[in-house]
Coordinates of C-alpha atoms and ligand atoms in Angstrom, one line a residue:
M96 CA 119.9 123.9 -70.1
T97 CA 120.4 121.4 -72.9
S98 CA 120.0 117.7 -72.9
G99 CA 122.1 117.0 -76.0
L100 CA 119.0 115.9 -77.9
E101 CA 118.3 118.2 -80.9
F102 CA 114.8 119.6 -80.9
R103 CA 113.1 120.0 -84.3
V104 CA 111.1 123.3 -84.2
T105 CA 108.0 123.9 -86.3
P106 CA 106.5 127.2 -85.2
A107 CA 102.7 127.4 -84.9
T108 CA 100.5 130.0 -86.5
P109 CA 99.7 131.8 -83.2
V110 CA 96.3 132.8 -82.0
P111 CA 96.2 136.6 -82.8
A112 CA 97.4 138.7 -79.9
A113 CA 94.1 140.5 -79.3
E114 CA 92.2 137.2 -79.2
R115 CA 94.7 135.7 -76.9
A116 CA 94.6 138.7 -74.6
K117 CA 90.9 138.3 -74.3
L118 CA 91.0 134.6 -73.7
I119 CA 93.5 134.8 -70.9
E120 CA 91.6 137.6 -69.1
D121 CA 89.6 135.0 -67.2
P122 CA 91.1 131.7 -68.2
G123 CA 89.4 129.4 -65.6
F124 CA 91.3 126.2 -65.1
G125 CA 92.5 123.8 -67.8
K126 CA 90.1 124.9 -70.5
L127 CA 92.4 127.0 -72.7
F128 CA 95.6 125.8 -74.4
T129 CA 98.6 127.5 -76.0
D130 CA 99.8 127.3 -79.5
H131 CA 102.5 124.7 -79.1
M132 CA 103.3 121.3 -77.7
V133 CA 106.5 119.3 -77.2
T134 CA 106.7 115.7 -78.1
I135 CA 109.6 113.2 -77.7
E136 CA 109.5 109.5 -78.5
W137 CA 111.1 106.6 -76.7
T138 CA 111.7 103.2 -78.4
E139 CA 113.2 100.2 -76.6
G140 CA 116.8 99.7 -77.8
K141 CA 117.0 103.2 -79.1
G142 CA 116.0 105.5 -76.2
W143 CA 114.7 109.0 -76.5
H144 CA 114.5 110.4 -80.0
D145 CA 112.5 112.8 -82.3
A146 CA 112.2 115.7 -79.9
E147 CA 109.9 118.4 -81.4
L148 CA 108.4 121.7 -80.5
R149 CA 105.5 122.0 -82.8
P150 CA 101.9 123.3 -83.2
R151 CA 99.5 121.8 -80.7
A152 CA 97.5 119.1 -82.6
P153 CA 95.6 115.9 -81.9
F154 CA 97.5 112.6 -81.8
S155 CA 96.7 109.8 -84.2
L156 CA 96.5 106.6 -82.1
D157 CA 96.0 103.0 -83.2
P158 CA 93.0 101.4 -81.4
A159 CA 95.4 98.8 -80.0
S160 CA 97.7 101.4 -78.5
A161 CA 98.7 99.9 -75.1
V162 CA 97.6 103.0 -73.1
L163 CA 94.0 102.6 -74.2
H164 CA 93.9 99.1 -72.7
Y165 CA 96.3 99.0 -69.8
A166 CA 96.6 102.7 -68.8
Q167 CA 100.4 103.1 -68.8
E168 CA 100.2 106.9 -68.4
I169 CA 101.8 109.3 -66.0
F170 CA 101.8 113.1 -65.7
E171 CA 103.1 116.1 -63.9
G172 CA 101.6 119.5 -63.0
M173 CA 103.7 122.6 -62.7
K174 CA 103.4 126.3 -63.3
A175 CA 105.3 129.2 -65.0
Y176 CA 104.7 132.7 -63.6
R177 CA 105.2 136.2 -64.9
G178 CA 106.8 138.4 -62.2
R179 CA 106.0 142.1 -61.8
G180 CA 109.2 142.9 -63.6
G181 CA 108.2 140.7 -66.6
E182 CA 110.6 137.9 -65.8
I183 CA 109.3 134.3 -66.3
T184 CA 109.9 131.9 -63.5
M185 CA 109.1 128.3 -62.5
F186 CA 109.0 126.8 -59.0
R187 CA 111.2 123.8 -58.3
P188 CA 110.7 122.2 -61.7
E189 CA 113.5 119.7 -61.1
Q190 CA 111.3 118.2 -58.3
N191 CA 108.6 117.5 -60.9
A192 CA 111.3 115.9 -63.1
R193 CA 112.4 113.7 -60.3
R194 CA 108.8 112.7 -59.3
F195 CA 108.0 112.1 -63.0
N196 CA 110.8 109.5 -63.0
E197 CA 109.6 108.0 -59.8
S198 CA 106.1 107.6 -61.3
A199 CA 107.7 106.2 -64.4
A200 CA 109.6 103.6 -62.4
R201 CA 106.4 102.5 -60.6
M202 CA 104.5 102.1 -63.9
A203 CA 107.4 100.2 -65.6
M204 CA 107.9 103.1 -68.0
P205 CA 111.3 104.5 -69.2
Q206 CA 113.2 107.1 -67.3
I207 CA 113.6 110.5 -69.0
P208 CA 116.8 112.4 -68.2
E209 CA 116.0 115.3 -65.9
D210 CA 117.7 117.7 -68.3
L211 CA 115.6 116.6 -71.2
F212 CA 112.4 116.9 -69.1
L213 CA 113.4 120.5 -68.1
E214 CA 114.5 121.5 -71.5
A215 CA 111.1 120.3 -73.0
V216 CA 109.2 122.3 -70.4
E217 CA 111.4 125.4 -70.9
K218 CA 111.0 125.2 -74.7
I219 CA 107.2 125.4 -74.5
V220 CA 107.2 128.1 -71.8
A221 CA 109.6 130.2 -74.0
A222 CA 107.6 129.6 -77.2
D223 CA 104.2 130.4 -75.5
R224 CA 105.3 133.0 -73.0
D225 CA 102.7 135.5 -74.2
W226 CA 100.0 133.1 -73.0
I227 CA 101.1 133.6 -69.3
P228 CA 98.3 135.7 -67.7
D229 CA 99.3 138.7 -65.6
G230 CA 98.3 139.1 -62.0
D231 CA 97.2 136.0 -60.1
G232 CA 97.2 133.7 -63.2
S233 CA 99.9 131.4 -64.4
L234 CA 100.7 129.0 -67.1
Y235 CA 100.0 125.4 -66.0
L236 CA 102.3 122.9 -67.6
R237 CA 101.3 119.4 -68.1
P238 CA 104.1 117.0 -69.0
F239 CA 102.9 113.5 -69.5
M240 CA 103.9 110.2 -71.0
F241 CA 101.9 107.2 -72.4
S242 CA 102.5 103.9 -74.1
D243 CA 101.4 103.8 -77.8
E244 CA 102.9 100.5 -78.8
V245 CA 100.3 98.5 -80.8
F246 CA 99.7 95.2 -79.1
L247 CA 97.3 93.5 -76.7
G248 CA 99.7 91.4 -74.6
V249 CA 100.0 92.5 -71.0
R250 CA 103.6 93.7 -70.5
P251 CA 105.4 97.1 -70.3
A252 CA 105.2 98.7 -73.8
A253 CA 108.3 99.2 -76.0
H254 CA 107.2 102.6 -77.4
Y255 CA 106.2 105.8 -75.5
I256 CA 105.4 109.4 -76.3
F257 CA 106.4 112.1 -73.9
C258 CA 104.5 115.3 -74.4
V259 CA 104.1 118.8 -72.7
I260 CA 101.1 121.0 -73.2
A261 CA 100.4 124.3 -71.5
S262 CA 97.3 125.9 -70.2
P263 CA 96.8 129.5 -69.0
V264 CA 95.0 129.2 -65.7
G265 CA 93.4 131.3 -62.9
P266 CA 92.4 130.0 -59.5
Y267 CA 91.5 126.3 -59.2
F268 CA 88.6 127.0 -56.9
K269 CA 86.1 129.7 -57.7
G270 CA 85.1 131.7 -54.7
G271 CA 87.9 134.2 -54.3
G272 CA 89.8 132.3 -51.6
K273 CA 86.8 131.5 -49.4
P274 CA 87.3 128.2 -47.5
V275 CA 86.1 125.2 -49.4
T276 CA 83.9 122.3 -48.3
I277 CA 85.1 118.7 -48.5
W278 CA 83.4 115.4 -48.6
V279 CA 84.8 112.4 -46.7
S280 CA 84.4 109.3 -48.8
D281 CA 83.4 106.3 -46.7
T282 CA 82.9 104.1 -49.7
Y283 CA 85.9 104.6 -52.0
T284 CA 89.6 104.6 -51.3
R285 CA 92.3 106.0 -53.4
A286 CA 95.4 103.8 -52.7
A287 CA 96.6 100.9 -50.7
T288 CA 100.0 99.9 -49.5
G289 CA 102.0 98.4 -52.4
G290 CA 99.7 100.2 -54.9
T291 CA 100.2 103.3 -57.0
G292 CA 99.1 106.0 -54.6
A293 CA 102.5 107.7 -54.6
A294 CA 102.7 107.8 -58.4
K295 CA 101.1 110.5 -60.5
C296 CA 99.4 108.1 -62.9
G297 CA 96.2 108.7 -64.7
G298 CA 94.7 105.6 -63.2
N299 CA 94.7 107.0 -59.7
Y300 CA 92.5 109.9 -60.9
A301 CA 90.2 107.6 -62.9
G302 CA 89.5 105.7 -59.7
S303 CA 88.9 108.9 -57.7
L304 CA 86.3 110.4 -60.1
I305 CA 83.3 108.5 -58.7
A306 CA 84.1 109.8 -55.2
Q307 CA 84.7 113.3 -56.5
A308 CA 81.4 113.2 -58.3
E309 CA 79.8 112.1 -55.0
A310 CA 81.5 115.1 -53.3
I311 CA 80.0 117.4 -55.9
R312 CA 76.5 115.9 -55.4
Q313 CA 76.9 116.5 -51.7
G314 CA 77.6 120.2 -52.4
C315 CA 81.3 119.9 -51.7
D316 CA 84.3 121.1 -53.7
Q317 CA 86.6 118.1 -53.2
V318 CA 86.7 114.6 -51.8
V319 CA 89.1 113.5 -49.1
F320 CA 90.1 109.9 -48.9
L321 CA 90.8 107.7 -45.9
D322 CA 93.2 104.8 -45.9
A323 CA 92.2 101.6 -47.6
A324 CA 93.1 99.2 -44.7
E325 CA 91.2 100.7 -41.8
R326 CA 89.1 103.5 -43.3
R327 CA 90.4 105.5 -40.4
W328 CA 93.4 107.6 -41.3
V329 CA 93.2 110.8 -43.4
E330 CA 95.2 110.5 -46.6
E331 CA 94.7 113.3 -49.1
L332 CA 92.2 115.0 -51.3
G333 CA 91.5 114.0 -54.9
G334 CA 94.1 116.4 -56.2
M335 CA 95.7 118.0 -53.1
N336 CA 97.5 117.2 -49.9
V337 CA 96.1 118.3 -46.5
F338 CA 97.4 120.0 -43.4
F339 CA 95.9 120.5 -39.9
V340 CA 96.8 123.4 -37.7
M341 CA 96.4 122.9 -33.9
D342 CA 95.7 125.4 -31.1
D343 CA 99.4 125.3 -29.9
G344 CA 100.5 126.4 -33.4
S345 CA 101.8 123.0 -34.4
I346 CA 100.9 121.4 -37.7
V347 CA 100.1 117.8 -38.6
T348 CA 100.0 116.3 -42.1
P349 CA 99.6 112.7 -43.2
P350 CA 102.9 110.8 -43.8
L351 CA 104.1 109.8 -47.2
G352 CA 103.5 106.2 -48.4
T353 CA 100.2 105.9 -50.2
I354 CA 99.8 109.6 -50.9
L355 CA 101.3 111.7 -53.6
P356 CA 104.5 113.3 -52.3
G357 CA 103.4 116.9 -53.1
I358 CA 106.0 119.5 -53.9
T359 CA 103.8 122.1 -52.4
R360 CA 103.5 119.9 -49.3
A361 CA 107.3 119.5 -49.0
S362 CA 107.8 123.2 -49.5
L363 CA 105.3 124.3 -46.9
I364 CA 106.7 121.8 -44.4
E365 CA 110.2 123.4 -45.0
L366 CA 108.9 127.0 -44.8
A367 CA 106.9 126.3 -41.6
R368 CA 109.8 124.6 -39.9
A369 CA 112.1 127.4 -40.8
D370 CA 109.7 129.7 -39.1
G371 CA 110.0 127.7 -35.9
V372 CA 106.7 125.8 -36.3
K373 CA 106.5 122.2 -35.2
V374 CA 105.4 120.1 -38.2
E375 CA 104.6 116.4 -37.7
E376 CA 104.2 114.0 -40.6
K377 CA 102.0 111.4 -38.8
P378 CA 98.8 109.5 -39.1
Y379 CA 95.8 111.6 -38.1
S380 CA 92.4 109.9 -38.0
F381 CA 89.0 111.1 -39.1
D382 CA 87.7 110.6 -35.6
E383 CA 90.5 112.8 -34.2
W384 CA 89.7 115.4 -36.9
K385 CA 86.1 115.5 -35.9
A386 CA 86.8 115.6 -32.1
D387 CA 89.5 118.2 -32.5
A388 CA 87.3 120.4 -34.6
E389 CA 84.5 120.1 -32.0
S390 CA 86.7 120.8 -29.0
G391 CA 88.4 123.7 -30.7
R392 CA 91.9 122.1 -30.5
L393 CA 91.9 122.1 -34.3
R394 CA 92.1 125.7 -35.5
E395 CA 92.7 125.5 -39.3
V396 CA 92.8 123.0 -42.1
F397 CA 94.1 123.6 -45.6
A398 CA 94.6 121.8 -48.8
C399 CA 97.7 122.4 -51.0
G400 CA 98.9 121.6 -54.4
T401 CA 100.2 123.2 -57.6
A402 CA 96.7 123.8 -59.0
A403 CA 95.1 124.8 -55.7
V404 CA 98.1 126.5 -54.2
V405 CA 96.9 126.8 -50.5
A406 CA 93.2 126.6 -50.0
A407 CA 91.5 126.8 -46.6
I408 CA 89.0 124.1 -45.7
G409 CA 86.0 125.4 -43.8
K410 CA 83.5 122.6 -43.7
V411 CA 83.7 118.8 -43.7
R412 CA 80.7 116.7 -44.7
F413 CA 80.4 112.9 -44.2
V414 CA 77.7 110.3 -44.2
G415 CA 75.7 111.3 -41.1
G416 CA 76.8 114.9 -40.6
E417 CA 79.1 117.8 -41.0
F418 CA 81.4 120.0 -38.9
S419 CA 83.1 123.3 -39.4
I420 CA 86.7 124.5 -38.8
G421 CA 87.1 127.9 -37.2
D422 CA 84.4 130.3 -38.5
A423 CA 84.3 128.3 -41.8
S424 CA 84.2 131.5 -43.8
T425 CA 87.7 133.0 -43.6
A426 CA 91.1 131.4 -44.0
G427 CA 93.0 131.3 -40.7
P428 CA 96.2 133.2 -40.0
V429 CA 98.6 130.2 -40.3
T430 CA 97.0 129.2 -43.6
Q431 CA 97.2 132.8 -44.9
K432 CA 100.8 133.3 -43.7
L433 CA 102.0 130.1 -45.4
R434 CA 100.1 130.9 -48.6
E435 CA 101.7 134.3 -48.7
A436 CA 105.1 133.0 -48.0
L437 CA 104.8 130.4 -50.8
V438 CA 103.2 132.7 -53.4
G439 CA 105.8 135.4 -52.7
I440 CA 108.6 133.0 -53.6
Q441 CA 106.7 131.5 -56.5
R442 CA 106.1 134.9 -58.1
G443 CA 109.6 136.2 -57.4
E444 CA 108.4 138.8 -55.0
S445 CA 110.3 137.5 -52.0
N446 CA 113.9 136.5 -51.5
D447 CA 114.5 133.0 -52.9
E448 CA 116.8 131.8 -50.2
R449 CA 116.5 128.2 -51.0
G450 CA 117.1 128.4 -54.8
W451 CA 113.6 127.2 -55.6
I452 CA 113.1 129.5 -58.5
R453 CA 114.3 128.8 -62.0
K454 CA 114.3 131.7 -64.5
I455 CA 113.3 131.0 -68.0
A456 CA 115.3 132.8 -70.7
Ligands
PLP759 N1 97.8 115.0 -54.2 C1 97.3 114.7 -55.4 C2 96.5 113.5 -55.6 C3 97.5 115.6 -56.5 O1 97.0 115.4 -57.7 C4 98.4 116.7 -56.3 C5 98.6 117.6 -57.4 O2 99.6 117.5 -58.1 C6 98.9 116.9 -55.0 C7 98.6 116.0 -54.0 C8 99.8 118.1 -54.8 O3 101.1 117.9 -55.4 P1 102.0 119.1 -55.8 O4 102.1 120.0 -54.6 O5 103.3 118.5 -56.2 O6 101.3 119.8 -56.9
COI760 C1 98.0 119.7 -59.8 O1 97.8 120.3 -58.7 O2 98.9 119.9 -60.5 C2 97.1 118.5 -60.0 O3 97.5 117.7 -60.8 C3 95.9 118.4 -59.4 C4 94.7 118.5 -60.2 C5 93.5 118.8 -59.3 C6 94.7 119.5 -61.3

């Protein structure tokens, strides 16, 4: 895969192999970083230029850089896996490239050719392949773009930096796959119609942190947001989409619009439908959720995303109470089956009928 843009390559002095091996034994999530990064610049009138694979290092930013004031910043999250046979694969990376450009369009930022996005990601994966943990771990890739034009006027910037960094990761939730507990925010919302909810921009996460902090204070793992207009309809978690499994085997998930169009979400919908499961993308209210959990009509709930993969939700807390789903301590059969189907494809252990896997040379 080449984009036509020449990459300058400055190899890093790598972390010694023994030290790296020790670091990635138990990497946690997003705390460790590899030796390299990719940077590419964009200038109005010139387009993309100065593509580089180079040692990971801090940026030098002018205090008037636009991103520091008006938050023109977007990102992606994707993973590279090492299969049992040693081959390195990625899961639907072209979907991340596409969504990155959708986020860019919403934030009045430049489009990056998909080939260039993919080449940048592949370059760092290839350079830092020894950082990919074995077993359940993976290399989390974080492509992002921000405005660094030096000015204080409010308008789209004329200069941007695209960058990819990589982080060896283990499971997002500690707890060995035990169902997580989530907090329903009745105070804060994440996105409104016409807003930026469907874009993967840093600002969405900045606005979610106070609710996430409240969730932690309430003894929960994640926050779930309701819609901004009526505070009634379930939207998504701080960093994951959500699915509901009913007693007739059918699945409900909130429709697109103000939520992030998750690639895991879309993949699970496709896998479930191919398995004959009825999946409805339709509004589902918090009141229905509570009533269905209490009546037993709701059998399983799970969160999904690149970082979290598929995580069962066992308990739901809200102002004034809490309820459980199923026995609250084990992931239900539908959740487990979907998780296994997805992970099997992602790790190259099952047949990739849909062409979702991209091998990295
Ligand atoms: N929703 C939010 C707010 C997220 O941050 C993420 C993670 O990227 C997702 C959903 C899931 O998206 P994906 O499956 O593409 O990782
Ligand atoms: C991801 O799943 O890639 C995200 O960006 C979500 C975040 C919780 C790490």
